[in-house]
Amino acid sequence: MESVGSLVGSPWIYAVVALSVLLDVFLPVLPSGVLVITAATAAAASTAAYVPDILVLTLCAATASVLGDLVAYRLAWRGGARLDRALARSRRLRAAQERLGAALARGGGGLVVLARFAPAGRSVVSLGAGAARHRARDFLPWSALAGFTWASYSAALGYFGGQWLGATWLAAAVSVGALLAAGAGAGYLMRKPEASEAR
């Protein structure tokens, strides 16, 4: 954790976090959440002078999240018939796209926020919103809320885990476990409407 702690004190941690969060909309296997938590855990052991780094880390992760969503949204918007055919082949993507469309039409984008925590949910929602050509003014405010909520939750898990358990790998593991549990819960809630429709 000491080596990670020294990285947290340098500008490079922000670039690494931003790049990881930006790209994980296309590569959901990237451990961007784990990276945010680990950096926040290491920062928790620093002196009070380093506490603002948590705020910068959170804002960096949230901004990168929104930018990644916007890039995916615009690419899907311009994807044309090829992307439409790809979405049509996947029942899950098609169902998610329909639910997202209904949620945005009602003026509620809670699904966008929920999807940010679910495994690959961010990818499905961002690409689905662009492919369905939903208006950016309907999608982006919810994307911003989702990015800020996810970044705040991840950084808080790491920071408070580090405060309570010390800047150890155990603290990071417990915090990552809490993030995975939130993701599993979000995934369950996103699938729930499908099960209700099937009945």
PDB file of C-alpha atoms in Angstrom, residues 41-174:
ATOM      1  CA  THR A  41      -7.586   3.435   0.687  1.00  0.00           C
ATOM      2  CA  ALA A  42      -3.956   4.486   0.355  1.00  0.00           C
ATOM      3  CA  ALA A  43      -4.903   8.162   0.632  1.00  0.00           C
ATOM      4  CA  ALA A  44      -6.776   7.445   3.876  1.00  0.00           C
ATOM      5  CA  ALA A  45      -3.457   6.724   5.598  1.00  0.00           C
ATOM      6  CA  SER A  46      -1.983  10.040   4.514  1.00  0.00           C
ATOM      7  CA  THR A  47      -1.869  13.155   6.641  1.00  0.00           C
ATOM      8  CA  ALA A  48      -4.678  15.714   6.571  1.00  0.00           C
ATOM      9  CA  ALA A  49      -2.820  17.629   3.860  1.00  0.00           C
ATOM     10  CA  TYR A  50      -3.602  14.810   1.427  1.00  0.00           C
ATOM     11  CA  VAL A  51      -7.347  14.632   2.143  1.00  0.00           C
ATOM     12  CA  PRO A  52      -8.254  16.970  -0.785  1.00  0.00           C
ATOM     13  CA  ASP A  53      -6.778  14.318  -3.083  1.00  0.00           C
ATOM     14  CA  ILE A  54      -9.882  12.229  -2.375  1.00  0.00           C
ATOM     15  CA  LEU A  55     -12.058  15.024  -3.741  1.00  0.00           C
ATOM     16  CA  VAL A  56      -9.900  15.379  -6.844  1.00  0.00           C
ATOM     17  CA  LEU A  57      -9.914  11.595  -7.289  1.00  0.00           C
ATOM     18  CA  THR A  58     -13.719  11.527  -7.052  1.00  0.00           C
ATOM     19  CA  LEU A  59     -14.165  14.385  -9.515  1.00  0.00           C
ATOM     20  CA  CYS A  60     -11.620  12.843 -11.880  1.00  0.00           C
ATOM     21  CA  ALA A  61     -13.411   9.474 -11.859  1.00  0.00           C
ATOM     22  CA  ALA A  62     -16.863  11.078 -12.231  1.00  0.00           C
ATOM     23  CA  THR A  63     -15.756  13.287 -15.134  1.00  0.00           C
ATOM     24  CA  ALA A  64     -14.094  10.377 -16.930  1.00  0.00           C
ATOM     25  CA  SER A  65     -17.243   8.305 -16.430  1.00  0.00           C
ATOM     26  CA  VAL A  66     -19.438  10.941 -18.103  1.00  0.00           C
ATOM     27  CA  LEU A  67     -16.946  11.452 -20.945  1.00  0.00           C
ATOM     28  CA  GLY A  68     -16.808   7.698 -21.564  1.00  0.00           C
ATOM     29  CA  ASP A  69     -20.606   7.521 -21.627  1.00  0.00           C
ATOM     30  CA  LEU A  70     -20.724  10.420 -24.074  1.00  0.00           C
ATOM     31  CA  VAL A  71     -18.171   8.829 -26.413  1.00  0.00           C
ATOM     32  CA  ALA A  72     -20.069   5.499 -26.377  1.00  0.00           C
ATOM     33  CA  TYR A  73     -23.366   7.332 -26.887  1.00  0.00           C
ATOM     34  CA  ARG A  74     -22.046   9.284 -29.895  1.00  0.00           C
ATOM     35  CA  LEU A  75     -20.411   6.219 -31.461  1.00  0.00           C
ATOM     36  CA  ALA A  76     -23.649   4.248 -31.115  1.00  0.00           C
ATOM     37  CA  TRP A  77     -25.640   7.195 -32.481  1.00  0.00           C
ATOM     38  CA  ARG A  78     -23.495   7.117 -35.621  1.00  0.00           C
ATOM     39  CA  GLY A  79     -23.247   3.324 -35.721  1.00  0.00           C
ATOM     40  CA  GLY A  80     -26.113   2.973 -38.136  1.00  0.00           C
ATOM     41  CA  ALA A  81     -27.552  -0.292 -39.390  1.00  0.00           C
ATOM     42  CA  ARG A  82     -24.605  -2.464 -38.285  1.00  0.00           C
ATOM     43  CA  LEU A  83     -25.053  -1.556 -34.610  1.00  0.00           C
ATOM     44  CA  ASP A  84     -28.833  -1.907 -34.899  1.00  0.00           C
ATOM     45  CA  ARG A  85     -28.371  -5.463 -36.212  1.00  0.00           C
ATOM     46  CA  ALA A  86     -25.972  -6.269 -33.357  1.00  0.00           C
ATOM     47  CA  LEU A  87     -28.472  -4.993 -30.794  1.00  0.00           C
ATOM     48  CA  ALA A  88     -31.312  -6.884 -32.461  1.00  0.00           C
ATOM     49  CA  ARG A  89     -29.402 -10.193 -32.094  1.00  0.00           C
ATOM     50  CA  SER A  90     -29.145  -9.800 -28.306  1.00  0.00           C
ATOM     51  CA  ARG A  91     -32.379 -10.223 -26.361  1.00  0.00           C
ATOM     52  CA  ARG A  92     -30.765  -8.716 -23.266  1.00  0.00           C
ATOM     53  CA  LEU A  93     -29.493  -5.621 -25.074  1.00  0.00           C
ATOM     54  CA  ARG A  94     -32.824  -5.172 -26.828  1.00  0.00           C
ATOM     55  CA  ALA A  95     -34.790  -5.458 -23.562  1.00  0.00           C
ATOM     56  CA  ALA A  96     -32.415  -3.048 -21.803  1.00  0.00           C
ATOM     57  CA  GLN A  97     -32.752  -0.584 -24.665  1.00  0.00           C
ATOM     58  CA  GLU A  98     -36.560  -0.731 -24.477  1.00  0.00           C
ATOM     59  CA  ARG A  99     -36.570  -0.248 -20.690  1.00  0.00           C
ATOM     60  CA  LEU A 100     -34.145   2.651 -21.005  1.00  0.00           C
ATOM     61  CA  GLY A 101     -36.314   4.265 -23.679  1.00  0.00           C
ATOM     62  CA  ALA A 102     -39.410   3.949 -21.490  1.00  0.00           C
ATOM     63  CA  ALA A 103     -37.557   5.337 -18.443  1.00  0.00           C
ATOM     64  CA  LEU A 104     -36.203   8.351 -20.347  1.00  0.00           C
ATOM     65  CA  ALA A 105     -39.616   8.992 -21.949  1.00  0.00           C
ATOM     66  CA  ARG A 106     -41.181   9.136 -18.470  1.00  0.00           C
ATOM     67  CA  GLY A 107     -38.546  11.667 -17.459  1.00  0.00           C
ATOM     68  CA  GLY A 108     -36.913   9.238 -15.054  1.00  0.00           C
ATOM     69  CA  GLY A 109     -33.403   8.011 -15.628  1.00  0.00           C
ATOM     70  CA  GLY A 110     -32.928   6.002 -12.452  1.00  0.00           C
ATOM     71  CA  LEU A 111     -32.060   3.062 -14.696  1.00  0.00           C
ATOM     72  CA  VAL A 112     -29.000   4.971 -15.958  1.00  0.00           C
ATOM     73  CA  VAL A 113     -27.787   5.454 -12.368  1.00  0.00           C
ATOM     74  CA  LEU A 114     -28.537   1.846 -11.422  1.00  0.00           C
ATOM     75  CA  ALA A 115     -26.773   0.528 -14.525  1.00  0.00           C
ATOM     76  CA  ARG A 116     -23.544   2.350 -13.568  1.00  0.00           C
ATOM     77  CA  PHE A 117     -23.128  -0.108 -10.691  1.00  0.00           C
ATOM     78  CA  ALA A 118     -24.150  -3.277 -12.565  1.00  0.00           C
ATOM     79  CA  PRO A 119     -21.513  -5.334 -14.398  1.00  0.00           C
ATOM     80  CA  ALA A 120     -21.410  -4.054 -18.019  1.00  0.00           C
ATOM     81  CA  GLY A 121     -24.594  -2.073 -17.316  1.00  0.00           C
ATOM     82  CA  ARG A 122     -22.939   1.214 -18.194  1.00  0.00           C
ATOM     83  CA  SER A 123     -21.973  -0.143 -21.618  1.00  0.00           C
ATOM     84  CA  VAL A 124     -25.471  -1.445 -22.348  1.00  0.00           C
ATOM     85  CA  VAL A 125     -27.159   1.807 -21.333  1.00  0.00           C
ATOM     86  CA  SER A 126     -24.745   4.202 -23.070  1.00  0.00           C
ATOM     87  CA  LEU A 127     -24.662   2.246 -26.310  1.00  0.00           C
ATOM     88  CA  GLY A 128     -28.401   1.571 -26.143  1.00  0.00           C
ATOM     89  CA  ALA A 129     -29.269   5.244 -25.647  1.00  0.00           C
ATOM     90  CA  GLY A 130     -27.131   6.238 -28.619  1.00  0.00           C
ATOM     91  CA  ALA A 131     -28.369   3.437 -30.885  1.00  0.00           C
ATOM     92  CA  ALA A 132     -31.985   4.334 -30.104  1.00  0.00           C
ATOM     93  CA  ARG A 133     -31.157   8.010 -30.751  1.00  0.00           C
ATOM     94  CA  HIS A 134     -32.483   9.251 -27.439  1.00  0.00           C
ATOM     95  CA  ARG A 135     -31.882  12.958 -26.991  1.00  0.00           C
ATOM     96  CA  ALA A 136     -28.601  13.850 -25.321  1.00  0.00           C
ATOM     97  CA  ARG A 137     -30.370  16.305 -23.022  1.00  0.00           C
ATOM     98  CA  ASP A 138     -32.441  13.406 -21.657  1.00  0.00           C
ATOM     99  CA  PHE A 139     -29.500  11.035 -21.231  1.00  0.00           C
ATOM    100  CA  LEU A 140     -26.488  13.123 -20.188  1.00  0.00           C
ATOM    101  CA  PRO A 141     -27.837  14.618 -16.927  1.00  0.00           C
ATOM    102  CA  TRP A 142     -28.577  11.092 -15.713  1.00  0.00           C
ATOM    103  CA  SER A 143     -25.157   9.948 -16.898  1.00  0.00           C
ATOM    104  CA  ALA A 144     -23.577  12.767 -14.881  1.00  0.00           C
ATOM    105  CA  LEU A 145     -25.558  11.790 -11.784  1.00  0.00           C
ATOM    106  CA  ALA A 146     -24.613   8.135 -12.304  1.00  0.00           C
ATOM    107  CA  GLY A 147     -20.920   8.946 -12.707  1.00  0.00           C
ATOM    108  CA  PHE A 148     -20.812  11.179  -9.645  1.00  0.00           C
ATOM    109  CA  THR A 149     -22.754   8.674  -7.513  1.00  0.00           C
ATOM    110  CA  TRP A 150     -20.536   5.760  -8.547  1.00  0.00           C
ATOM    111  CA  ALA A 151     -17.294   7.729  -8.099  1.00  0.00           C
ATOM    112  CA  SER A 152     -18.373   9.067  -4.691  1.00  0.00           C
ATOM    113  CA  TYR A 153     -19.434   5.613  -3.500  1.00  0.00           C
ATOM    114  CA  SER A 154     -16.195   3.976  -4.690  1.00  0.00           C
ATOM    115  CA  ALA A 155     -13.936   6.651  -3.209  1.00  0.00           C
ATOM    116  CA  ALA A 156     -15.883   6.658   0.069  1.00  0.00           C
ATOM    117  CA  LEU A 157     -15.607   2.864   0.337  1.00  0.00           C
ATOM    118  CA  GLY A 158     -11.848   3.034  -0.068  1.00  0.00           C
ATOM    119  CA  TYR A 159     -11.352   6.040   2.153  1.00  0.00           C
ATOM    120  CA  PHE A 160     -13.496   4.914   5.083  1.00  0.00           C
ATOM    121  CA  GLY A 161     -12.298   1.327   4.725  1.00  0.00           C
ATOM    122  CA  GLY A 162      -8.758   2.670   5.046  1.00  0.00           C
ATOM    123  CA  GLN A 163      -9.746   4.782   8.052  1.00  0.00           C
ATOM    124  CA  TRP A 164     -11.347   1.861   9.893  1.00  0.00           C
ATOM    125  CA  LEU A 165      -9.066  -1.011   8.871  1.00  0.00           C
ATOM    126  CA  GLY A 166      -5.878   0.879   8.050  1.00  0.00           C
ATOM    127  CA  ALA A 167      -4.252   1.215   4.652  1.00  0.00           C
ATOM    128  CA  THR A 168      -3.924  -2.521   4.095  1.00  0.00           C
ATOM    129  CA  TRP A 169      -4.883  -4.895   1.332  1.00  0.00           C
ATOM    130  CA  LEU A 170      -7.576  -6.232   3.690  1.00  0.00           C
ATOM    131  CA  ALA A 171      -9.218  -2.785   3.768  1.00  0.00           C
ATOM    132  CA  ALA A 172      -9.078  -2.585  -0.026  1.00  0.00           C
ATOM    133  CA  ALA A 173     -10.498  -6.128  -0.355  1.00  0.00           C
ATOM    134  CA  VAL A 174     -13.412  -5.405   2.012  1.00  0.00           C
TER     135      VAL A 174
END
